[in-house]
Tab-separated table of C-alpha atoms in Angstrom:
chain	number	residue	atom	x	y	z
A	13	MET	CA	17.200	-7.595	-2.820
A	14	ILE	CA	15.060	-5.171	-4.804
A	15	ASN	CA	11.678	-6.278	-3.551
A	16	LYS	CA	9.326	-9.196	-3.188
A	17	SER	CA	11.907	-11.610	-1.820
A	18	PRO	CA	10.324	-14.988	-2.534
A	19	VAL	CA	10.406	-16.278	1.025
A	20	GLY	CA	9.374	-19.723	2.156
A	21	ASP	CA	8.292	-18.047	5.412
A	22	PRO	CA	11.460	-17.999	7.558
A	23	PRO	CA	11.027	-18.367	11.338
A	24	PRO	CA	9.929	-14.806	12.152
A	25	PRO	CA	7.469	-13.740	9.461
A	26	PRO	CA	7.881	-10.180	8.145
A	27	ALA	CA	6.176	-7.373	10.046
A	28	VAL	CA	3.850	-6.726	7.122
A	29	ARG	CA	3.431	-8.695	3.938
A	30	ALA	CA	0.928	-7.592	1.308
A	31	ARG	CA	0.011	-9.381	-1.897
A	32	GLY	CA	-2.548	-7.879	-4.245
A	33	LEU	CA	-3.797	-5.519	-1.554
A	34	ARG	CA	-6.849	-3.614	-2.741
A	35	VAL	CA	-9.202	-1.268	-0.939
A	36	ARG	CA	-12.422	0.199	-2.172
A	37	ARG	CA	-14.069	3.310	-0.723
A	38	GLY	CA	-17.433	3.961	-2.219
A	39	ALA	CA	-17.039	3.622	-5.979
A	40	ALA	CA	-13.338	4.455	-5.933
A	41	GLN	CA	-10.493	1.973	-5.821
A	42	VAL	CA	-8.155	3.611	-3.294
A	43	LEU	CA	-5.476	0.916	-3.225
A	44	LYS	CA	-5.031	-0.803	-6.547
A	45	GLY	CA	-3.236	-4.035	-5.871
A	46	LEU	CA	-0.139	-3.496	-3.742
A	47	ASP	CA	2.671	-6.007	-3.140
A	48	PHE	CA	5.200	-5.100	-0.488
A	49	THR	CA	7.008	-6.335	2.592
A	50	VAL	CA	8.003	-4.479	5.737
A	51	GLU	CA	10.950	-6.229	7.369
A	52	ARG	CA	11.040	-6.816	11.110
A	53	GLY	CA	13.045	-4.311	13.116
A	54	SER	CA	13.172	-1.819	10.260
A	55	VAL	CA	12.221	1.838	10.121
A	56	THR	CA	10.207	1.936	6.916
A	57	GLY	CA	8.962	5.163	5.410
A	58	LEU	CA	5.724	5.300	3.454
A	59	LEU	CA	5.998	8.282	1.157
A	60	GLY	CA	3.801	9.834	-1.426
A	61	PRO	CA	1.702	12.905	-2.114
A	62	SER	CA	-1.397	13.688	-0.051
A	63	GLY	CA	-4.337	11.566	-1.100
A	64	CYS	CA	-2.298	8.752	-2.617
A	65	GLY	CA	-3.647	6.184	-0.141
A	66	LYS	CA	-1.056	6.186	2.657
A	67	THR	CA	-3.609	6.495	5.442
A	68	THR	CA	-5.840	3.851	3.866
A	69	LEU	CA	-2.889	1.478	3.657
A	70	MET	CA	-2.042	2.060	7.323
A	71	ARG	CA	-5.669	1.608	8.359
A	72	ALA	CA	-5.707	-1.677	6.462
A	73	VAL	CA	-2.572	-2.815	8.310
A	74	VAL	CA	-4.060	-2.051	11.747
A	75	GLY	CA	-7.412	-3.579	10.786
A	76	ALA	CA	-9.480	-0.386	10.868
A	77	GLN	CA	-10.231	-0.284	7.148
A	78	ALA	CA	-13.312	-1.891	5.676
A	79	ARG	CA	-13.502	-3.508	2.230
A	80	VAL	CA	-9.942	-4.757	2.056
A	81	THR	CA	-9.221	-7.581	-0.394
A	82	GLY	CA	-6.064	-9.442	-1.237
A	83	ASP	CA	-3.617	-11.017	1.182
A	84	LEU	CA	-2.400	-8.846	4.044
A	85	ARG	CA	-0.495	-10.478	6.886
A	86	VAL	CA	0.782	-8.565	9.898
A	87	LEU	CA	3.331	-10.225	12.192
A	88	GLY	CA	2.350	-13.497	10.577
A	89	ALA	CA	-1.392	-13.188	11.240
A	90	PRO	CA	-4.160	-11.858	8.984
A	91	ALA	CA	-4.464	-8.080	9.422
A	92	GLY	CA	-7.145	-7.163	11.918
A	93	SER	CA	-6.997	-10.407	13.934
A	94	ALA	CA	-7.858	-10.031	17.588
A	95	ALA	CA	-4.457	-11.425	18.612
A	96	LEU	CA	-2.732	-8.501	16.907
A	97	ARG	CA	-4.451	-5.855	19.009
A	98	HIS	CA	-1.913	-6.405	21.786
A	99	ARG	CA	1.043	-6.203	19.452
A	100	LEU	CA	0.304	-3.068	17.418
A	101	GLY	CA	0.606	0.624	18.113
A	102	TYR	CA	-1.316	2.926	15.815
A	103	VAL	CA	-1.056	6.699	15.719
A	104	THR	CA	-3.738	8.351	13.620
A	105	GLN	CA	-2.998	11.465	11.629
A	106	ALA	CA	-5.165	13.739	13.775
A	107	PRO	CA	-4.172	13.297	17.422
A	108	SER	CA	-6.686	10.856	18.901
A	109	VAL	CA	-6.612	11.913	22.520
A	110	TYR	CA	-9.334	13.121	24.862
A	111	LEU	CA	-9.093	16.896	24.981
A	112	ASP	CA	-11.027	17.070	28.241
A	113	LEU	CA	-8.546	14.883	30.118
A	114	THR	CA	-5.049	15.686	31.277
A	115	VAL	CA	-2.093	14.138	29.481
A	116	ARG	CA	-1.565	11.697	32.327
A	117	GLN	CA	-5.249	10.728	32.507
A	118	ASN	CA	-5.227	10.053	28.767
A	119	LEU	CA	-2.232	7.761	29.024
A	120	ASP	CA	-3.562	6.134	32.174
A	121	TYR	CA	-6.788	5.182	30.414
A	122	TYR	CA	-5.095	3.814	27.310
A	123	ALA	CA	-2.666	1.886	29.526
A	124	ALA	CA	-5.621	0.239	31.254
A	125	VAL	CA	-7.161	-0.609	27.878
A	126	LEU	CA	-3.872	-2.176	26.771
A	127	GLY	CA	-4.032	-4.381	29.833
A	128	ILE	CA	-1.009	-2.991	31.656
A	129	PRO	CA	-1.479	-4.053	35.297
A	130	ARG	CA	-2.410	-1.240	37.673
A	131	ALA	CA	0.859	-1.495	39.604
A	132	GLU	CA	2.931	-0.950	36.472
A	133	ARG	CA	0.740	1.695	34.880
A	134	ALA	CA	2.338	4.749	36.492
A	135	ARG	CA	5.776	3.606	35.378
A	136	ALA	CA	4.655	2.862	31.819
A	137	VAL	CA	2.973	6.270	31.621
A	138	ALA	CA	6.055	8.056	32.970
A	139	GLY	CA	8.255	6.189	30.490
A	140	ALA	CA	6.083	7.090	27.500
A	141	LEU	CA	5.909	10.721	28.637
A	142	GLY	CA	9.699	10.825	28.866
A	143	ASP	CA	10.024	9.289	25.392
A	144	VAL	CA	8.080	12.161	23.824
A	145	ASP	CA	9.510	14.795	26.172
A	146	LEU	CA	6.220	15.802	27.747
A	147	THR	CA	6.950	15.028	31.397
A	148	SER	CA	6.603	18.684	32.342
A	149	HIS	CA	3.099	18.826	30.834
A	150	ALA	CA	1.793	15.630	32.408
A	151	ASP	CA	-0.953	17.349	34.363
A	152	ALA	CA	-2.009	19.816	31.694
A	153	LEU	CA	-5.375	19.391	30.024
A	154	ALA	CA	-4.871	18.101	26.463
A	155	ALA	CA	-7.122	20.897	25.170
A	156	ARG	CA	-4.621	23.446	26.477
A	157	LEU	CA	-1.661	21.956	24.589
A	158	SER	CA	-0.359	23.107	21.232
A	159	GLY	CA	-1.035	21.003	18.151
A	160	GLY	CA	2.477	19.568	18.183
A	161	GLN	CA	2.234	18.664	21.850
A	162	ARG	CA	-1.093	16.928	21.296
A	163	SER	CA	0.317	14.815	18.515
A	164	ARG	CA	3.133	13.828	20.865
A	165	VAL	CA	0.576	12.739	23.473
A	166	SER	CA	-1.028	10.674	20.732
A	167	LEU	CA	2.378	9.172	19.945
A	168	ALA	CA	3.051	8.457	23.621
A	169	VAL	CA	-0.126	6.352	23.729
A	170	ALA	CA	1.318	4.105	21.039
A	171	LEU	CA	4.528	3.654	23.027
A	172	LEU	CA	2.726	2.443	26.163
A	173	GLY	CA	2.386	-1.236	25.514
A	174	THR	CA	5.846	-1.776	23.935
A	175	PRO	CA	4.246	-2.889	20.663
A	176	GLU	CA	6.117	-4.964	18.102
A	177	LEU	CA	4.814	-2.935	15.178
A	178	LEU	CA	4.252	0.801	15.300
A	179	VAL	CA	2.162	2.317	12.533
A	180	LEU	CA	2.580	6.080	12.610
A	181	ASP	CA	0.569	8.288	10.284
A	182	GLU	CA	2.540	11.497	9.687
A	183	PRO	CA	3.807	11.734	13.274
A	184	THR	CA	6.234	14.581	12.628
A	185	VAL	CA	4.048	16.897	10.570
A	186	GLY	CA	3.899	20.393	12.021
A	187	LEU	CA	6.680	19.844	14.530
A	188	ASP	CA	9.744	22.053	14.804
A	189	PRO	CA	13.090	20.768	13.426
A	190	VAL	CA	14.613	20.007	16.836
A	191	LEU	CA	11.643	17.952	17.890
A	192	ARG	CA	11.549	16.168	14.567
A	193	ARG	CA	15.182	15.202	14.903
A	194	ASP	CA	14.557	13.958	18.451
A	195	LEU	CA	11.553	11.918	17.370
A	196	TRP	CA	13.437	10.290	14.503
A	197	ALA	CA	16.197	9.436	16.969
A	198	LEU	CA	13.529	7.904	19.192
A	199	PHE	CA	12.112	5.883	16.293
A	200	HIS	CA	15.532	4.445	15.508
A	201	ARG	CA	16.140	3.721	19.181
A	202	LEU	CA	12.835	1.823	19.365
A	203	ALA	CA	13.882	-0.274	16.396
A	204	ALA	CA	17.438	-0.861	17.628
A	205	GLU	CA	16.809	-1.400	21.348
A	206	ARG	CA	13.339	-2.945	21.477
A	207	GLY	CA	13.450	-4.603	18.088
A	208	ALA	CA	10.246	-2.803	17.143
A	209	THR	CA	9.236	-2.329	13.517
A	210	LEU	CA	8.112	1.132	12.504
A	211	LEU	CA	6.007	2.016	9.489
A	212	ILE	CA	5.964	5.791	9.237
A	213	SER	CA	4.128	7.836	6.642
A	214	SER	CA	5.100	11.284	5.479
A	215	HIS	CA	4.496	13.507	2.524
A	216	VAL	CA	7.680	15.417	3.282
A	217	MET	CA	10.362	13.875	1.114
A	218	ASP	CA	13.277	15.247	3.145
A	219	GLU	CA	12.324	12.775	5.867
A	220	ALA	CA	12.980	9.895	3.500
A	221	ASP	CA	16.681	9.737	4.229
A	222	ARG	CA	15.946	9.092	7.886
A	223	CYS	CA	14.333	5.760	6.961
A	224	GLN	CA	16.117	2.483	6.337
A	225	ARG	CA	13.608	1.427	3.748
A	226	LEU	CA	11.045	3.272	1.684
A	227	LEU	CA	7.755	2.521	0.056
A	228	LEU	CA	6.980	5.159	-2.554
A	229	MET	CA	3.308	5.488	-3.431
A	230	ARG	CA	1.361	7.354	-6.026
A	231	ASP	CA	-2.354	7.228	-6.748
A	232	GLY	CA	-3.065	3.981	-4.923
A	233	ARG	CA	-0.096	2.112	-6.355
A	234	LEU	CA	3.427	1.366	-5.255
A	235	LEU	CA	6.051	3.051	-7.415
A	236	ALA	CA	9.118	1.598	-5.761
A	237	GLU	CA	10.358	-0.200	-2.674
A	238	GLY	CA	13.913	-0.175	-1.289
A	239	ALA	CA	16.568	1.670	0.710
A	240	PRO	CA	16.924	5.421	0.021
A	241	ALA	CA	20.433	5.019	-1.414
A	242	GLU	CA	19.253	2.190	-3.600
A	243	LEU	CA	16.382	4.245	-5.005
A	244	ARG	CA	18.659	7.180	-5.726
A	245	GLU	CA	21.101	4.902	-7.446
A	246	ARG	CA	18.484	3.111	-9.473
A	247	THR	CA	17.034	6.365	-10.809
A	248	GLY	CA	20.344	8.207	-11.010
A	249	ALA	CA	18.890	10.979	-8.863
A	250	GLY	CA	20.697	13.083	-6.279
A	251	SER	CA	17.921	12.980	-3.668
A	252	VAL	CA	14.932	10.816	-2.825
A	253	GLU	CA	12.671	13.659	-3.858
A	254	GLU	CA	14.258	13.724	-7.289
A	255	ALA	CA	14.132	9.944	-7.483
A	256	PHE	CA	10.427	10.078	-6.662
A	257	LEU	CA	9.799	12.671	-9.366
A	258	ARG	CA	11.644	10.596	-11.933
A	259	LEU	CA	9.642	7.531	-10.983
A	260	VAL	CA	6.421	9.531	-11.275
A	261	ASP	CA	7.415	10.740	-14.733
A	262	ALA	CA	8.279	7.228	-15.842
A	263	ASP	CA	4.981	6.014	-14.395
A	264	ARG	CA	3.041	8.692	-16.266
A	265	ALA	CA	4.789	7.829	-19.513
A	266	ARG	CA	3.916	4.167	-19.013
A	267	GLU	CA	0.327	5.082	-18.205
A	268	SER	CA	-0.180	7.038	-21.404
A	269	GLU	CA	1.445	4.232	-23.389
A	270	ASN	CA	-0.849	1.583	-21.947
A	271	GLY	CA	-3.887	3.832	-22.094
A	272	GLU	CA	-4.534	3.549	-18.349
A	273	SER	CA	-4.969	-0.166	-18.054
A	274	GLU	CA	-3.820	-0.368	-14.460
A	275	ASN	CA	-7.205	-1.371	-13.151
A	276	GLY	CA	-6.837	-5.097	-13.217
A	277	GLU	CA	-9.400	-7.818	-12.763
A	278	GLY	CA	-12.443	-7.048	-10.667
A	279	ASP	CA	-12.756	-7.750	-6.989
A	280	ARG	CA	-15.794	-8.146	-4.796
B	29	MET	CA	-14.975	-7.776	27.546
B	30	THR	CA	-13.211	-7.464	30.884
B	31	VAL	CA	-14.076	-5.849	34.200
B	32	THR	CA	-10.849	-3.801	34.327
B	33	ARG	CA	-11.390	-2.296	30.904
B	34	THR	CA	-15.083	-1.582	31.498
B	35	LEU	CA	-14.325	0.133	34.794
B	36	ALA	CA	-11.405	2.043	33.263
B	37	THR	CA	-13.752	3.283	30.530
B	38	ALA	CA	-16.402	4.319	33.053
B	39	ARG	CA	-13.790	6.138	35.124
B	40	ARG	CA	-12.435	7.879	32.056
B	41	VAL	CA	-15.918	9.097	31.064
B	42	LEU	CA	-16.523	10.414	34.597
B	43	ARG	CA	-13.120	12.087	34.627
B	44	GLN	CA	-14.003	13.849	31.383
B	45	LEU	CA	-17.189	15.127	33.017
B	46	GLY	CA	-15.137	16.116	36.040
B	47	HIS	CA	-13.107	18.509	33.928
B	48	ASP	CA	-16.328	20.143	32.812
B	49	PRO	CA	-17.879	21.582	35.994
B	50	ARG	CA	-20.372	23.695	34.087
B	51	THR	CA	-21.923	20.667	32.404
B	52	MET	CA	-22.019	18.867	35.752
B	53	ALA	CA	-23.751	21.830	37.390
B	54	LEU	CA	-26.275	22.062	34.555
B	55	LEU	CA	-26.988	18.334	34.717
B	56	LEU	CA	-27.549	18.409	38.457
B	57	LEU	CA	-29.291	21.739	38.948
B	58	VAL	CA	-31.528	22.173	35.901
B	59	PRO	CA	-33.929	19.339	36.856
B	60	VAL	CA	-34.192	20.719	40.394
B	61	LEU	CA	-34.875	24.246	39.185
B	62	LEU	CA	-37.467	23.025	36.691
B	63	LEU	CA	-39.254	21.119	39.459
B	64	VAL	CA	-39.331	24.257	41.578
B	65	LEU	CA	-40.698	26.152	38.603
B	66	LEU	CA	-43.351	23.498	38.097
B	67	TYR	CA	-44.268	23.656	41.805
B	68	TYR	CA	-45.165	27.324	41.457
B	69	VAL	CA	-46.866	26.816	38.088
B	70	PHE	CA	-49.290	24.463	39.834
B	71	ASP	CA	-49.493	26.665	42.887
B	72	ALA	CA	-53.243	26.111	43.135
B	73	ASP	CA	-53.270	22.411	42.240
B	74	PRO	CA	-50.823	20.274	44.293
B	75	GLY	CA	-52.344	17.040	42.940
B	76	ARG	CA	-51.479	18.024	39.401
B	77	PHE	CA	-47.963	18.913	40.534
B	78	ALA	CA	-47.570	15.481	42.109
B	79	PHE	CA	-48.551	13.724	38.872
B	80	ILE	CA	-46.479	15.822	36.488
B	81	GLY	CA	-43.603	16.255	38.930
B	82	SER	CA	-43.196	12.529	39.536
B	83	SER	CA	-43.389	11.864	35.793
B	84	LEU	CA	-40.721	14.462	35.159
B	85	LEU	CA	-38.484	12.779	37.720
B	86	GLY	CA	-38.492	9.872	35.306
B	87	ILE	CA	-38.200	11.929	32.135
B	88	PHE	CA	-35.288	14.172	33.138
B	89	PRO	CA	-32.672	11.412	33.422
B	90	MET	CA	-33.748	9.939	30.104
B	91	VAL	CA	-33.549	13.229	28.218
B	92	THR	CA	-30.297	14.505	29.743
B	93	MET	CA	-28.472	11.201	29.434
B	94	PHE	CA	-29.695	10.895	25.853
B	95	LEU	CA	-28.174	14.252	24.975
B	96	VAL	CA	-24.945	13.791	26.904
B	97	THR	CA	-24.324	10.306	25.540
B	98	SER	CA	-25.145	11.107	21.944
B	99	ILE	CA	-22.719	14.028	21.928
B	100	ALA	CA	-20.016	12.187	23.872
B	101	THR	CA	-20.062	9.123	21.633
B	102	LEU	CA	-20.319	11.243	18.500
B	103	ARG	CA	-17.124	12.950	19.633
B	104	GLU	CA	-15.504	9.560	20.125
B	105	ARG	CA	-16.504	8.539	16.641
B	106	THR	CA	-15.328	11.740	14.947
B	107	SER	CA	-12.170	12.497	16.951
B	108	GLY	CA	-10.483	9.204	16.130
B	109	THR	CA	-10.378	7.999	19.731
B	110	LEU	CA	-12.938	5.281	19.051
B	111	GLU	CA	-11.055	4.091	15.966
B	112	ARG	CA	-7.907	3.940	18.012
B	113	LEU	CA	-9.561	2.150	20.937
B	114	LEU	CA	-10.984	-0.460	18.601
B	115	THR	CA	-7.524	-1.279	17.230
B	116	MET	CA	-6.590	-2.053	20.840
B	117	PRO	CA	-7.656	-5.042	22.929
B	118	LEU	CA	-10.872	-3.315	23.985
B	119	GLY	CA	-14.206	-5.061	23.521
B	120	LYS	CA	-17.201	-3.216	22.136
B	121	GLY	CA	-19.006	-4.323	25.278
B	122	ASP	CA	-16.373	-2.522	27.358
B	123	VAL	CA	-17.157	0.739	25.572
B	124	ILE	CA	-20.930	0.315	25.885
B	125	ALA	CA	-20.897	-0.907	29.475
B	126	GLY	CA	-18.364	1.731	30.455
B	127	TYR	CA	-20.607	4.501	29.173
B	128	ALA	CA	-23.723	2.959	30.691
B	129	LEU	CA	-21.978	2.591	34.058
B	130	ALA	CA	-20.590	6.126	34.103
B	131	PHE	CA	-23.780	7.858	33.047
B	132	GLY	CA	-25.848	5.503	35.179
B	133	ALA	CA	-23.808	6.543	38.220
B	134	PHE	CA	-24.202	10.172	37.305
B	135	ALA	CA	-27.931	9.694	36.792
B	136	VAL	CA	-28.264	8.270	40.298
B	137	ALA	CA	-26.764	11.485	41.674
B	138	GLN	CA	-28.993	13.596	39.434
B	139	ALA	CA	-32.175	11.687	40.197
B	140	GLY	CA	-31.302	11.451	43.914
B	141	LEU	CA	-30.969	15.204	44.175
B	142	ALA	CA	-34.125	15.920	42.173
B	143	THR	CA	-36.169	13.318	44.061
B	144	GLY	CA	-34.901	14.568	47.417
B	145	VAL	CA	-35.829	18.150	46.628
B	146	ALA	CA	-39.224	17.109	45.248
B	147	LEU	CA	-40.124	14.967	48.259
B	148	TRP	CA	-38.781	17.038	51.099
B	149	LEU	CA	-38.776	20.631	49.935
B	150	LEU	CA	-41.654	20.665	47.477
B	151	ASP	CA	-43.858	18.274	49.487
B	152	LEU	CA	-44.410	15.917	46.590
B	153	ASP	CA	-46.674	13.372	48.190
B	154	ILE	CA	-46.060	9.818	46.968
B	155	ALA	CA	-47.739	6.699	48.282
B	156	GLY	CA	-44.889	4.281	47.486
B	157	SER	CA	-41.203	4.169	48.363
B	158	PRO	CA	-38.859	6.885	47.082
B	159	TRP	CA	-36.341	4.104	46.339
B	160	LEU	CA	-38.649	2.796	43.653
B	161	LEU	CA	-38.746	6.257	42.095
B	162	LEU	CA	-34.945	6.191	42.063
B	163	LEU	CA	-34.920	2.734	40.513
B	164	VAL	CA	-37.159	3.839	37.643
B	165	ALA	CA	-35.107	7.026	37.225
B	166	LEU	CA	-31.925	4.956	36.946
B	167	LEU	CA	-33.467	2.643	34.357
B	168	ASN	CA	-34.660	5.673	32.415
B	169	ALA	CA	-31.138	7.088	32.487
B	170	LEU	CA	-29.848	3.820	31.064
B	171	LEU	CA	-32.515	3.950	28.384
B	172	GLY	CA	-31.466	7.513	27.541
B	173	THR	CA	-27.812	6.438	27.399
B	174	ALA	CA	-28.702	3.504	25.157
B	175	LEU	CA	-30.754	5.629	22.758
B	176	GLY	CA	-28.070	8.321	22.668
B	177	LEU	CA	-25.369	5.792	21.878
B	178	PHE	CA	-27.461	4.278	19.136
B	179	VAL	CA	-28.507	7.492	17.366
B	180	SER	CA	-24.972	8.915	17.499
B	181	ALA	CA	-24.157	6.388	14.778
B	182	PHE	CA	-26.557	8.205	12.458
B	183	ALA	CA	-25.289	11.697	13.157
B	184	ALA	CA	-22.360	13.103	11.229
B	185	SER	CA	-22.120	16.284	13.277
B	186	GLU	CA	-23.123	17.674	16.646
B	187	PHE	CA	-25.836	19.733	14.927
B	188	GLN	CA	-27.419	16.545	13.682
B	189	ALA	CA	-27.001	14.784	17.009
B	190	VAL	CA	-28.833	17.561	18.864
B	191	GLN	CA	-31.687	17.397	16.346
B	192	PHE	CA	-32.283	13.762	17.249
B	193	MET	CA	-33.515	15.002	20.612
B	194	PRO	CA	-36.790	16.468	19.271
B	195	ALA	CA	-37.012	13.609	16.769
B	196	VAL	CA	-36.604	10.752	19.240
B	197	ILE	CA	-37.685	12.194	22.583
B	198	PHE	CA	-40.521	14.642	21.805
B	199	PRO	CA	-42.941	12.149	20.221
B	200	GLN	CA	-42.522	9.946	23.270
B	201	LEU	CA	-43.089	12.939	25.525
B	202	LEU	CA	-46.340	13.801	23.724
B	203	LEU	CA	-47.616	10.241	23.783
B	204	CYS	CA	-46.454	9.083	27.216
B	205	GLY	CA	-49.628	10.118	29.012
B	206	LEU	CA	-48.352	13.325	30.491
B	207	PHE	CA	-50.570	15.596	28.403
B	208	ALA	CA	-53.601	13.338	28.023
B	209	PRO	CA	-54.357	9.883	29.418
B	210	ARG	CA	-53.154	7.364	26.877
B	211	ASP	CA	-56.474	5.526	26.640
B	212	THR	CA	-58.221	8.734	25.557
B	213	MET	CA	-55.969	9.271	22.552
B	214	GLN	CA	-56.865	8.526	18.970
B	215	PRO	CA	-56.510	4.704	18.823
B	216	VAL	CA	-53.541	4.736	16.439
B	217	LEU	CA	-51.688	7.028	18.802
B	218	GLU	CA	-52.637	4.849	21.718
B	219	TYR	CA	-51.110	1.850	19.974
B	220	ALA	CA	-48.022	3.903	19.220
B	221	SER	CA	-47.749	4.900	22.850
B	222	ASN	CA	-47.972	1.217	23.792
B	223	VAL	CA	-44.677	0.493	22.063
B	224	LEU	CA	-42.777	3.601	23.163
B	225	PRO	CA	-40.593	3.082	26.219
B	226	MET	CA	-41.285	6.453	27.830
B	227	SER	CA	-44.938	5.466	28.306
B	228	TYR	CA	-43.760	2.719	30.642
B	229	ALA	CA	-41.247	4.995	32.343
B	230	VAL	CA	-43.970	7.502	33.184
B	231	ASP	CA	-46.414	4.781	34.154
B	232	GLY	CA	-43.821	3.340	36.525
B	233	MET	CA	-43.504	6.683	38.255
B	234	THR	CA	-47.291	7.018	38.458
B	235	GLN	CA	-47.583	3.552	40.007
B	236	VAL	CA	-45.215	4.586	42.796
B	237	LEU	CA	-47.078	7.878	43.200
B	238	ARG	CA	-50.469	6.230	43.660
B	239	ASN	CA	-49.814	2.854	45.277
B	240	ALA	CA	-48.268	2.149	48.655
B	241	GLU	CA	-47.428	-1.442	47.693
B	242	VAL	CA	-45.420	-2.532	44.656
B	243	THR	CA	-47.902	-3.333	41.905
B	244	GLY	CA	-47.729	-5.828	39.088
B	245	ASP	CA	-47.963	-2.955	36.633
B	246	PHE	CA	-44.894	-1.432	38.248
B	247	TRP	CA	-42.882	-4.596	37.636
B	248	ARG	CA	-44.150	-4.757	34.087
B	249	ASP	CA	-42.939	-1.173	33.583
B	250	VAL	CA	-39.547	-1.976	35.090
B	251	VAL	CA	-39.136	-5.044	32.886
B	252	VAL	CA	-40.200	-3.216	29.717
B	253	VAL	CA	-37.935	-0.213	30.302
B	254	SER	CA	-34.894	-2.287	31.244
B	255	GLY	CA	-35.543	-4.740	28.408
B	256	ILE	CA	-35.702	-1.974	25.825
B	257	ALA	CA	-32.632	-0.289	27.351
B	258	LEU	CA	-30.634	-3.523	27.051
B	259	GLY	CA	-31.901	-4.167	23.536
B	260	VAL	CA	-30.956	-0.695	22.363
B	261	LEU	CA	-27.542	-1.007	24.062
B	262	ALA	CA	-26.991	-4.168	22.054
B	263	LEU	CA	-28.012	-2.307	18.892
B	264	GLY	CA	-25.549	0.399	19.910
B	265	ALA	CA	-22.818	-2.212	20.120
B	266	VAL	CA	-23.600	-3.245	16.561
B	267	THR	CA	-23.008	0.330	15.394
B	268	LEU	CA	-19.469	0.259	16.803
B	269	ARG	CA	-17.445	-1.077	13.910
B	270	ARG	CA	-13.808	-1.997	14.121
B	271	ARG	CA	-13.535	-1.640	10.375
B	272	THR	CA	-14.957	1.505	8.827
B	273	PRO	CA	-14.917	2.669	5.199
């Protein structure tokens, strides 16, 4: 149960399955051959320091990233397929909402884009607003909201179409502790009640224990994959943060031993 | 591409404008005020005012829609909203057509107001139908929208986007026949003016100004301007990438 369960593709394919995932940006290799699986219905945390490739990995999963090689399947289909656009919710790191529209007008537009019929739109919008606790600001212009409120509007957009896979890029950064707790409760509710899968990135290690499974990244590679308790146990650390640091140290030691030979065979 | 999504996009763009009354006022009033200014500049020469005024009725929508669209789509590209939209079931055609529809509708209001003021308050005397002036103005607005959408792909900031205005619009303005008849220009420039869309936009306006009936040249102008507008819109669609580096 550590990782890479050698599946013969059971009935529901995993939410995300990557084999040899590589991404190039300019001359740099940003993702250097990742293998991982995100199980259906799980709340999976993607953790690692800033600049380690978390956003690139998420963009690859939602099909927004160019120059992706390797095998990346999302809900059983190749990442970026047109059929997936109905089934994914993606929240970018910077809130992608229209500042010159009200909160409700933002959600109303995205609901129309997602194909929610006109008659059901108001209800879907009200539901998403309630989920992120912004009902009282529905008619405020997004430009007038605080940064935290804007990122919640951005999150609400992703909740509109009841997606099967939610890819959230640092959704809780800059929010106060109460709100963060409420949002994590919401994430777990989405997984438990709607059966949604959530892939959530963070560079704040104390959020790790709120996830069922973790993917720890460093410098474009995957250091470890597993449940928080499992990672602590495996490294003999008291916290996920400590476990991460131990893994980094071990990784560095291995690097200097091998003389940095992690860049494998060439790709296109 | 679906009707619902295209219309939703057009409505969203208009709603954004609706929250910006100052921009709306500038878009609607500046052309009118400039026409009034021009009227008094040519106080002694009403014929000259008719020629330049009718040409400007065609040029205003193109220039303003170019600027508005290039900034609006640049914002979409840089704010992450476009990236997000393109991970959703939205066609590139929905984005393009939505913008064209919204700014086209706005251009009709802008050109209607300017044409009305020119014809009835400033006594601009045209031989043809004012509806044809409006038609050309609308096509010019679409051309401006198309060009703005296209060049926004090559601008990394709003500073750069604004600089495309003198780069893309001014040469056309100089060569379109407004300052000197095109057939009196240095031959190379005349050839250049033959392939620039604004030459046809201005010629279309002049045809309506001078001829009571609809001329063959007028239809040629209409076809050229709308053809180029559609072509550039298609090019604009190519610059919308679902996958970006």
